[in-house]
Amino acid sequence: MTYYDSLTNLYNLNGFLVDLPQRAIQLRKKYPVIAIAVISIDDFKRINSISGYIGGNLVLQKLADQLSQFIEKEEGIGRYFGDEFILLLKEESLEKLEERIKLLWEQCSTEMIINDQEYRLKISIGVAITNSSLIKVEEIVNQANIAKVQAKKQGGNRYQYYDINVNEVIKMEQKIENALYHAITKNELYLVFQPIVNLKTNSIIGSEALIRWNNKQFSKVSPLKIIEVAEQSGMIVDIGKWVLSEALKQNKRWHDLGYNNMFVSVNISAIQFEQPNFLDMLKAILEETAMAPQFLELEVTETNAMTMVEEKLEKMSKLKEMGIRIAIDDFGTGYSSLAYFTRFPINTLKIDRSFVNEIYKDENAKTIITTIINMAKTINIATTAEGVETIEQVKFLEEQGCDKIQGYLISRPVNPNQIEELLLREAK
């Protein structure tokens, strides 16, 4: 139990690390190149959610068998953590190692049938190489793990070799992650809001809630980086819940001030959206904040919507039954089939700012915007153009029949008091 994994009958991490130094010494005597490879299943949580932990365990057992057949007699194998495995490999040259790692990735990225359910495994592999006895094998293990993290950051389903420059990036992200872990309890996170204007009435009808971080050391960290680190660490679930709660509380305050048609739009991470208790969590927050569901709009990116489509359709249908509005964010930047969007119970398509910026520079951008707006009208979906900065852009969008706009022309993302000033000025 101390040194072996009961599920796969391989070394566990303790056993692998105890055996590793002596095995590495023996391999160095015979081979010029040795390497550590960390193998991780991408999106293993999805497998567990579909087939339960029994199905997930069967996948791990089958992959363990494949890896055991892949390695040679003098090499080493162990179960690393959860859905990850670790290998000690040897080769006669870097070129041959490259060929072998590619073969490893191809053999792992295979189809499996578990309990009549077919899976196409997507695998990320991190590799660290050494041809020197001066580097401790424990450090090589750490480097391989860093390379694996980088492979996942690049979208997963690939293999990545350790790079010292990547190491510095990972270290900085770890510092950001550690600080972000305490951000909610230290009241360092806050929201700003960007107004959304109805083009027909030229009035503010809602706002998009955006997260900001007040931290002395990381004050210049972009919101996108905050979200990226939060997603990688799993903190996005707690942070996303906080954002929803704070956004709805603020919208309730505006309603109490008499702006009772204002809605608030909140971006939802793919990880957050896929949580089994997502709907229950939303119901609880709506009850706690006493905010009517029709004044909440959830923004889901096009890329997010197009993964696990049937599951997303089911969850979106339940959200619509609750009265919550759904917007597809960054629309037009993905590779989705437009046919799917006739099935999605969505209220709004948000036209990406990259097209709006190019309205008077690129005829293709004009064509794409016009097509999106016309398509949305046909299926009775509203459109919101993001990143509007000029009067000329507004005129074009009005001519095409766009419903709503947001961007610096109206206002940058600002604190709630400034939104109220804009609403008061509008009332005059």
Coordinates of C-alpha atoms in Angstrom, one line a residue, residues 41-325:
I41 CA -5.7 12.5 -19.6
D42 CA -7.3 15.7 -20.8
D43 CA -10.8 16.3 -19.5
F44 CA -10.9 13.2 -17.3
K45 CA -13.7 14.8 -15.2
R46 CA -16.0 14.5 -18.2
I47 CA -15.3 10.7 -18.4
N48 CA -16.2 10.4 -14.8
S49 CA -19.4 12.5 -15.2
I50 CA -20.5 10.3 -18.1
S51 CA -19.6 6.8 -16.9
G52 CA -19.2 7.4 -13.1
Y53 CA -16.0 6.6 -11.2
I54 CA -16.3 2.9 -12.1
G55 CA -16.0 3.8 -15.8
G56 CA -13.2 6.2 -15.1
N57 CA -11.3 3.6 -13.2
L58 CA -11.6 1.2 -16.1
V59 CA -10.2 3.8 -18.4
L60 CA -7.2 4.3 -16.1
Q61 CA -6.7 0.5 -15.9
K62 CA -6.7 0.2 -19.7
L63 CA -4.3 3.1 -20.1
A64 CA -2.0 1.6 -17.5
D65 CA -1.9 -1.7 -19.4
Q66 CA -1.1 0.2 -22.7
L67 CA 1.8 2.1 -21.0
S68 CA 3.1 -1.1 -19.4
Q69 CA 3.3 -2.7 -22.8
F70 CA 5.0 0.4 -24.2
I71 CA 8.0 0.6 -21.9
E72 CA 11.0 -1.7 -22.1
K73 CA 12.4 -4.0 -19.5
E74 CA 15.0 -1.6 -18.0
E75 CA 12.6 1.4 -17.9
G76 CA 10.2 2.5 -15.2
I77 CA 6.5 3.3 -14.8
G78 CA 4.2 4.5 -12.1
R79 CA 0.9 6.2 -11.4
Y80 CA 1.6 9.8 -10.8
F81 CA -1.6 11.6 -9.5
G82 CA -5.2 10.8 -10.3
D83 CA -5.4 10.5 -14.0
E84 CA -1.7 10.9 -14.6
F85 CA 1.2 8.4 -15.1
I86 CA 4.9 8.8 -15.1
L87 CA 7.5 7.0 -17.2
L88 CA 11.3 6.7 -17.1
L89 CA 12.6 6.2 -20.7
K90 CA 16.0 5.7 -22.2
E91 CA 17.3 6.1 -25.8
E92 CA 20.4 6.1 -27.9
S93 CA 19.8 9.6 -29.3
L94 CA 17.6 12.7 -29.0
E95 CA 16.2 11.9 -32.5
K96 CA 15.1 8.4 -31.4
L97 CA 13.6 9.7 -28.2
E98 CA 11.6 12.2 -30.3
E99 CA 10.2 9.4 -32.4
R100 CA 9.4 7.3 -29.3
I101 CA 7.6 10.2 -27.6
K102 CA 5.5 10.8 -30.7
L103 CA 4.6 7.1 -30.8
L104 CA 3.7 7.2 -27.1
W105 CA 1.4 10.1 -27.7
E106 CA -0.2 8.4 -30.7
Q107 CA -0.8 5.1 -28.9
C108 CA -2.3 6.8 -25.8
S109 CA -4.6 9.0 -27.9
T110 CA -6.8 6.1 -28.8
E111 CA -10.4 5.0 -28.8
M112 CA -11.6 3.0 -25.8
I113 CA -15.0 1.3 -25.3
I114 CA -16.0 1.2 -21.6
N115 CA -19.4 -0.2 -20.7
D116 CA -20.6 0.3 -24.2
Q117 CA -19.5 3.9 -24.1
E118 CA -16.9 5.0 -26.7
Y119 CA -14.2 7.4 -25.6
R120 CA -11.5 9.1 -27.7
L121 CA -8.8 9.8 -25.2
K122 CA -7.0 13.1 -25.5
I123 CA -3.6 13.0 -23.9
S124 CA -1.1 15.7 -22.8
I125 CA 2.5 14.6 -22.3
G126 CA 5.3 16.6 -20.6
V127 CA 8.9 15.5 -21.3
A128 CA 12.2 16.4 -19.6
I129 CA 15.5 15.1 -21.0
T130 CA 18.8 14.6 -19.3
N131 CA 22.1 13.3 -20.5
S132 CA 24.0 14.4 -17.4
S133 CA 24.5 12.7 -14.0
L134 CA 24.8 16.2 -12.4
I135 CA 21.1 16.8 -12.6
K136 CA 19.0 15.1 -9.9
V137 CA 16.3 12.9 -11.2
E138 CA 13.8 14.6 -8.8
E139 CA 14.5 17.8 -10.7
I140 CA 13.8 16.1 -14.0
V141 CA 10.5 14.9 -12.7
N142 CA 9.6 18.5 -11.7
Q143 CA 10.6 19.7 -15.2
A144 CA 8.5 17.0 -16.9
N145 CA 5.5 18.1 -14.8
I146 CA 6.1 21.7 -15.8
A147 CA 6.2 20.7 -19.5
K148 CA 2.9 18.8 -19.0
V149 CA 1.3 21.9 -17.5
Q150 CA 2.5 23.9 -20.5
A151 CA 1.0 21.3 -22.9
K152 CA -2.4 21.7 -21.3
K153 CA -2.1 25.5 -21.4
Q154 CA -1.7 25.2 -25.1
G155 CA -5.0 23.4 -25.4
G156 CA -3.9 19.9 -24.5
N157 CA -3.8 16.8 -26.7
R158 CA -0.1 17.2 -27.5
Y159 CA 3.3 16.6 -26.1
Q160 CA 5.7 19.3 -24.9
Y161 CA 9.4 19.3 -24.0
Y162 CA 10.7 21.2 -21.0
D163 CA 12.0 24.7 -21.7
I164 CA 13.7 26.8 -19.0
N165 CA 11.9 29.9 -20.2
V166 CA 8.6 28.1 -19.7
N167 CA 9.7 27.3 -16.2
E168 CA 9.9 31.0 -15.3
V169 CA 6.4 31.6 -16.7
I170 CA 5.1 28.7 -14.6
K171 CA 6.7 29.9 -11.5
M172 CA 5.2 33.4 -11.9
E173 CA 1.8 31.8 -12.5
Q174 CA 2.2 29.8 -9.3
K175 CA 2.8 33.1 -7.4
I176 CA -0.3 34.6 -9.0
E177 CA -2.3 31.5 -8.1
N178 CA -1.2 31.6 -4.5
A179 CA -2.1 35.2 -4.1
L180 CA -5.4 34.7 -5.9
Y181 CA -6.3 31.9 -3.5
H182 CA -6.7 34.5 -0.8
A183 CA -8.2 37.3 -2.9
I184 CA -11.9 36.7 -2.0
T185 CA -11.2 36.5 1.8
K186 CA -9.0 39.6 1.6
N187 CA -11.7 41.5 -0.3
E188 CA -9.2 42.2 -3.2
L189 CA -11.6 41.3 -5.9
Y190 CA -14.2 43.8 -7.1
L191 CA -16.5 44.3 -10.1
V192 CA -16.7 47.0 -12.7
F193 CA -19.6 47.4 -15.1
Q194 CA -19.8 48.3 -18.8
P195 CA -23.1 49.8 -20.0
I196 CA -25.1 48.1 -22.7
V197 CA -27.3 50.5 -24.8
N198 CA -30.4 49.8 -26.8
L199 CA -29.8 51.3 -30.3
K200 CA -33.5 52.1 -30.9
T201 CA -34.1 54.0 -27.7
N202 CA -30.4 55.1 -27.2
S203 CA -30.8 54.2 -23.5
I204 CA -28.8 52.1 -21.1
I205 CA -30.8 48.8 -20.5
G206 CA -28.1 46.7 -18.9
S207 CA -24.4 46.2 -18.1
E208 CA -21.8 43.6 -18.3
A209 CA -20.0 42.7 -15.0
L210 CA -16.2 42.4 -15.3
I211 CA -13.8 41.2 -12.6
R212 CA -10.8 43.3 -11.3
W213 CA -8.1 42.5 -8.8
N214 CA -6.7 45.0 -6.3
N215 CA -3.4 43.5 -5.4
K216 CA -0.2 45.5 -4.9
Q217 CA 2.1 42.8 -6.3
F218 CA -0.1 41.8 -9.2
S219 CA -1.9 45.1 -9.9
K220 CA -0.9 44.9 -13.6
V221 CA -2.1 41.3 -14.1
S222 CA -4.8 41.4 -16.8
P223 CA -8.3 40.2 -16.1
L224 CA -7.8 37.5 -18.8
K225 CA -4.7 36.2 -17.0
I226 CA -6.7 36.2 -13.7
I227 CA -9.4 34.0 -15.3
E228 CA -6.8 31.8 -17.0
V229 CA -5.0 31.1 -13.7
A230 CA -8.3 30.6 -11.9
E231 CA -9.4 28.0 -14.5
Q232 CA -6.2 26.1 -14.4
S233 CA -6.2 25.9 -10.6
G234 CA -10.0 25.2 -10.2
M235 CA -10.5 28.4 -8.3
I236 CA -12.8 29.6 -11.1
V237 CA -15.7 27.8 -9.5
D238 CA -15.6 29.8 -6.2
I239 CA -14.6 33.1 -8.0
G240 CA -17.4 32.6 -10.6
K241 CA -19.9 32.1 -7.8
W242 CA -18.7 35.3 -6.1
V243 CA -19.0 37.2 -9.3
L244 CA -22.6 36.1 -9.9
S245 CA -23.6 36.9 -6.4
E246 CA -22.0 40.4 -6.4
A247 CA -23.3 41.2 -9.9
L248 CA -26.9 40.3 -8.9
K249 CA -26.6 42.2 -5.6
Q250 CA -25.6 45.3 -7.5
N251 CA -28.3 44.9 -10.1
K252 CA -30.8 44.6 -7.3
R253 CA -29.6 47.9 -5.9
W254 CA -30.2 49.6 -9.3
H255 CA -33.7 48.1 -9.4
D256 CA -34.3 49.5 -5.9
L257 CA -33.2 52.9 -7.1
G258 CA -35.9 52.8 -9.8
Y259 CA -33.9 51.4 -12.7
N260 CA -36.1 48.3 -12.7
N261 CA -35.5 47.2 -16.3
M262 CA -31.8 46.9 -16.0
F263 CA -30.3 43.5 -16.6
V264 CA -26.7 42.3 -15.7
S265 CA -24.6 40.1 -18.0
V266 CA -22.1 37.8 -16.4
N267 CA -19.4 35.7 -18.2
I268 CA -19.5 32.0 -17.4
S269 CA -16.4 29.8 -17.6
A270 CA -16.7 26.5 -19.3
I271 CA -15.5 24.8 -16.1
Q272 CA -18.1 26.7 -14.0
F273 CA -20.9 25.9 -16.5
E274 CA -20.1 22.2 -16.5
Q275 CA -20.3 21.9 -12.7
P276 CA -23.1 19.3 -11.7
N277 CA -24.5 21.8 -9.2
F278 CA -24.4 24.8 -11.4
L279 CA -28.2 25.2 -11.7
D280 CA -28.8 24.7 -8.0
M281 CA -26.1 27.3 -7.2
L282 CA -27.8 29.8 -9.5
K283 CA -31.2 29.2 -7.9
A284 CA -29.7 29.8 -4.5
I285 CA -28.0 33.1 -5.5
L286 CA -31.2 34.4 -7.2
E287 CA -33.1 33.7 -4.0
E288 CA -30.5 35.2 -1.7
T289 CA -30.3 38.4 -3.8
A290 CA -34.0 38.6 -4.4
M291 CA -33.3 39.3 -8.1
A292 CA -35.8 38.1 -10.8
P293 CA -34.1 35.6 -13.2
Q294 CA -35.1 37.5 -16.3
F295 CA -32.7 40.3 -15.3
L296 CA -29.7 37.9 -15.4
E297 CA -27.9 37.2 -18.7
L298 CA -25.2 34.5 -18.8
E299 CA -22.5 34.9 -21.4
V300 CA -21.2 31.6 -22.8
T301 CA -18.4 31.7 -25.4
E302 CA -19.0 30.1 -28.8
T303 CA -16.2 27.7 -28.2
N304 CA -17.7 26.6 -24.9
A305 CA -21.1 26.2 -26.4
M306 CA -19.8 23.9 -29.1
T307 CA -18.2 21.3 -26.8
M308 CA -20.4 18.5 -25.4
V309 CA -23.3 20.1 -27.4
E310 CA -26.1 17.8 -26.2
E311 CA -25.2 18.4 -22.5
K312 CA -25.0 22.2 -23.1
L313 CA -28.4 22.1 -24.9
E314 CA -30.0 20.3 -21.9
K315 CA -28.5 22.7 -19.4
M316 CA -29.4 25.8 -21.4
S317 CA -33.0 24.6 -21.8
K318 CA -33.2 24.4 -18.0
L319 CA -31.8 27.9 -17.6
K320 CA -34.4 29.2 -20.1
E321 CA -37.2 27.4 -18.1
M322 CA -35.9 29.3 -15.0
G323 CA -36.3 32.6 -16.9
I324 CA -32.5 33.3 -17.2
R325 CA -31.3 34.9 -20.5

